[in-house]
Amino acid sequence: MSEHGMFVGWGEPIAGRERQGIAVFQEAIEYVAGQQQAGVIEDHQVVILSPHGNDLQGFILMRGERDKLNAFISSPEWSRIVSRAGYVAHNVGVIHAYFGSEGARLVEAMETETTDLR
């Protein structure tokens, strides 16, 4: 399984746009599921968080090959969905995620890069 991923998080719905938010959320889920079926991404999980006093309400965690993920998040369709999400929810963000040995490699690099800061 790939050690690269994408984290798509969102915050509270914008007041008065809750119903539109549900529609955009469903659109995003369907699109991601279709991309998994097409082999563009390997796996995805949708996570809804219980109230916890922070601005993160939920996220989608996708896993796949780095090049395919980069093409996925650069596609016009995904850009349209993320843009629409920004009109109905606060704090929408899409960031790279690293798993397993790729995450360990990044931690090791941080240790090396910050040696002189101790």
One Martini backbone bead per residue (centre of mass of N, CA, C, O) as a GRO file, in nm:
protein
  118
    1MET     BB    1   0.099   0.035   0.019
    2SER     BB    2   0.088   0.349   0.015
    3GLU     BB    3   0.272   0.651   0.162
    4HIS     BB    4   0.055   0.837   0.032
    5GLY     BB    5  -0.147   1.144   0.081
    6MET     BB    6  -0.471   1.297   0.159
    7PHE     BB    7  -0.599   1.583   0.335
    8VAL     BB    8  -0.949   1.665   0.400
    9GLY     BB    9  -1.066   1.951   0.556
   10TRP     BB   10  -1.331   2.071   0.789
   11GLY     BB   11  -1.561   2.284   0.916
   12GLU     BB   12  -1.795   2.471   0.975
   13PRO     BB   13  -2.073   2.574   0.875
   14ILE     BB   14  -2.223   2.810   0.710
   15ALA     BB   15  -2.451   3.014   0.786
   16GLY     BB   16  -2.728   2.905   0.584
   17ARG     BB   17  -2.545   2.643   0.433
   18GLU     BB   18  -2.606   2.349   0.523
   19ARG     BB   19  -2.748   2.214   0.279
   20GLN     BB   20  -2.524   2.273   0.074
   21GLY     BB   21  -2.306   2.121   0.231
   22ILE     BB   22  -2.424   1.840   0.193
   23ALA     BB   23  -2.411   1.838  -0.116
   24VAL     BB   24  -2.103   1.878  -0.140
   25PHE     BB   25  -2.020   1.638   0.029
   26GLN     BB   26  -2.152   1.422  -0.152
   27GLU     BB   27  -1.996   1.495  -0.404
   28ALA     BB   28  -1.715   1.430  -0.292
   29ILE     BB   29  -1.762   1.135  -0.216
   30GLU     BB   30  -1.836   1.036  -0.499
   31TYR     BB   31  -1.574   1.120  -0.637
   32VAL     BB   32  -1.377   0.959  -0.466
   33ALA     BB   33  -1.502   0.681  -0.516
   34GLY     BB   34  -1.459   0.691  -0.825
   35GLN     BB   35  -1.146   0.717  -0.808
   36GLN     BB   36  -1.108   0.444  -0.677
   37GLN     BB   37  -1.243   0.268  -0.896
   38ALA     BB   38  -1.030   0.391  -1.118
   39GLY     BB   39  -0.733   0.398  -0.958
   40VAL     BB   40  -0.629   0.677  -0.848
   41ILE     BB   41  -0.703   0.566  -0.572
   42GLU     BB   42  -0.676   0.330  -0.315
   43ASP     BB   43  -0.797   0.498  -0.062
   44HIS     BB   44  -1.072   0.580   0.177
   45GLN     BB   45  -1.174   0.809   0.443
   46VAL     BB   46  -1.449   0.902   0.644
   47VAL     BB   47  -1.456   1.168   0.895
   48ILE     BB   48  -1.651   1.225   1.184
   49LEU     BB   49  -1.665   1.456   1.440
   50SER     BB   50  -1.695   1.526   1.748
   51PRO     BB   51  -1.735   1.740   1.974
   52HIS     BB   52  -1.411   1.946   2.074
   53GLY     BB   53  -1.337   2.268   2.044
   54ASN     BB   54  -1.285   2.273   1.738
   55ASP     BB   55  -1.268   2.332   1.380
   56LEU     BB   56  -1.274   2.028   1.326
   57GLN     BB   57  -1.529   1.814   1.175
   58GLY     BB   58  -1.365   1.677   0.926
   59PHE     BB   59  -1.249   1.402   0.701
   60ILE     BB   60  -1.040   1.303   0.427
   61LEU     BB   61  -0.855   0.999   0.363
   62MET     BB   62  -0.605   0.948   0.127
   63ARG     BB   63  -0.458   0.690  -0.087
   64GLY     BB   64  -0.147   0.698  -0.289
   65GLU     BB   65   0.010   0.794  -0.549
   66ARG     BB   66   0.168   1.080  -0.589
   67ASP     BB   67   0.104   1.146  -0.890
   68LYS     BB   68  -0.201   1.084  -0.875
   69LEU     BB   69  -0.269   1.286  -0.650
   70ASN     BB   70  -0.171   1.540  -0.794
   71ALA     BB   71  -0.368   1.510  -1.030
   72PHE     BB   72  -0.626   1.507  -0.867
   73ILE     BB   73  -0.587   1.800  -0.722
   74SER     BB   74  -0.554   1.937  -1.028
   75SER     BB   75  -0.825   1.898  -1.113
   76PRO     BB   76  -1.107   2.056  -1.212
   77GLU     BB   77  -1.311   1.897  -1.040
   78TRP     BB   78  -1.173   1.924  -0.764
   79SER     BB   79  -1.149   2.232  -0.763
   80ARG     BB   80  -1.455   2.276  -0.767
   81ILE     BB   81  -1.523   2.134  -0.501
   82VAL     BB   82  -1.341   2.304  -0.314
   83SER     BB   83  -1.465   2.572  -0.382
   84ARG     BB   84  -1.753   2.503  -0.290
   85ALA     BB   85  -1.677   2.435   0.005
   86GLY     BB   86  -1.585   2.734   0.075
   87TYR     BB   87  -1.902   2.836   0.063
   88VAL     BB   88  -2.006   2.616   0.317
   89ALA     BB   89  -1.718   2.614   0.470
   90HIS     BB   90  -1.487   2.618   0.702
   91ASN     BB   91  -1.162   2.534   0.672
   92VAL     BB   92  -1.065   2.440   0.395
   93GLY     BB   93  -0.840   2.155   0.330
   94VAL     BB   94  -0.538   2.053   0.138
   95ILE     BB   95  -0.310   1.786   0.226
   96HIS     BB   96  -0.039   1.622   0.277
   97ALA     BB   97   0.038   1.272   0.340
   98TYR     BB   98   0.218   1.040   0.565
   99PHE     BB   99   0.335   0.704   0.569
  100GLY     BB  100   0.532   0.529   0.741
  101SER     BB  101   0.841   0.553   0.604
  102GLU     BB  102   0.780   0.838   0.499
  103GLY     BB  103   0.734   0.966   0.775
  104ALA     BB  104   1.007   0.882   0.896
  105ARG     BB  105   1.180   1.037   0.693
  106LEU     BB  106   1.077   1.320   0.777
  107VAL     BB  107   1.168   1.311   1.070
  108GLU     BB  108   1.466   1.270   1.010
  109ALA     BB  109   1.499   1.533   0.850
  110MET     BB  110   1.424   1.723   1.083
  111GLU     BB  111   1.655   1.644   1.268
  112THR     BB  112   1.881   1.730   1.075
  113GLU     BB  113   1.776   2.033   1.018
  114THR     BB  114   1.777   2.097   1.361
  115THR     BB  115   2.049   2.062   1.507
  116ASP     BB  116   2.134   2.380   1.528
  117LEU     BB  117   1.866   2.449   1.727
  118ARG     BB  118   1.967   2.330   2.021
   0.00000   0.00000   0.00000
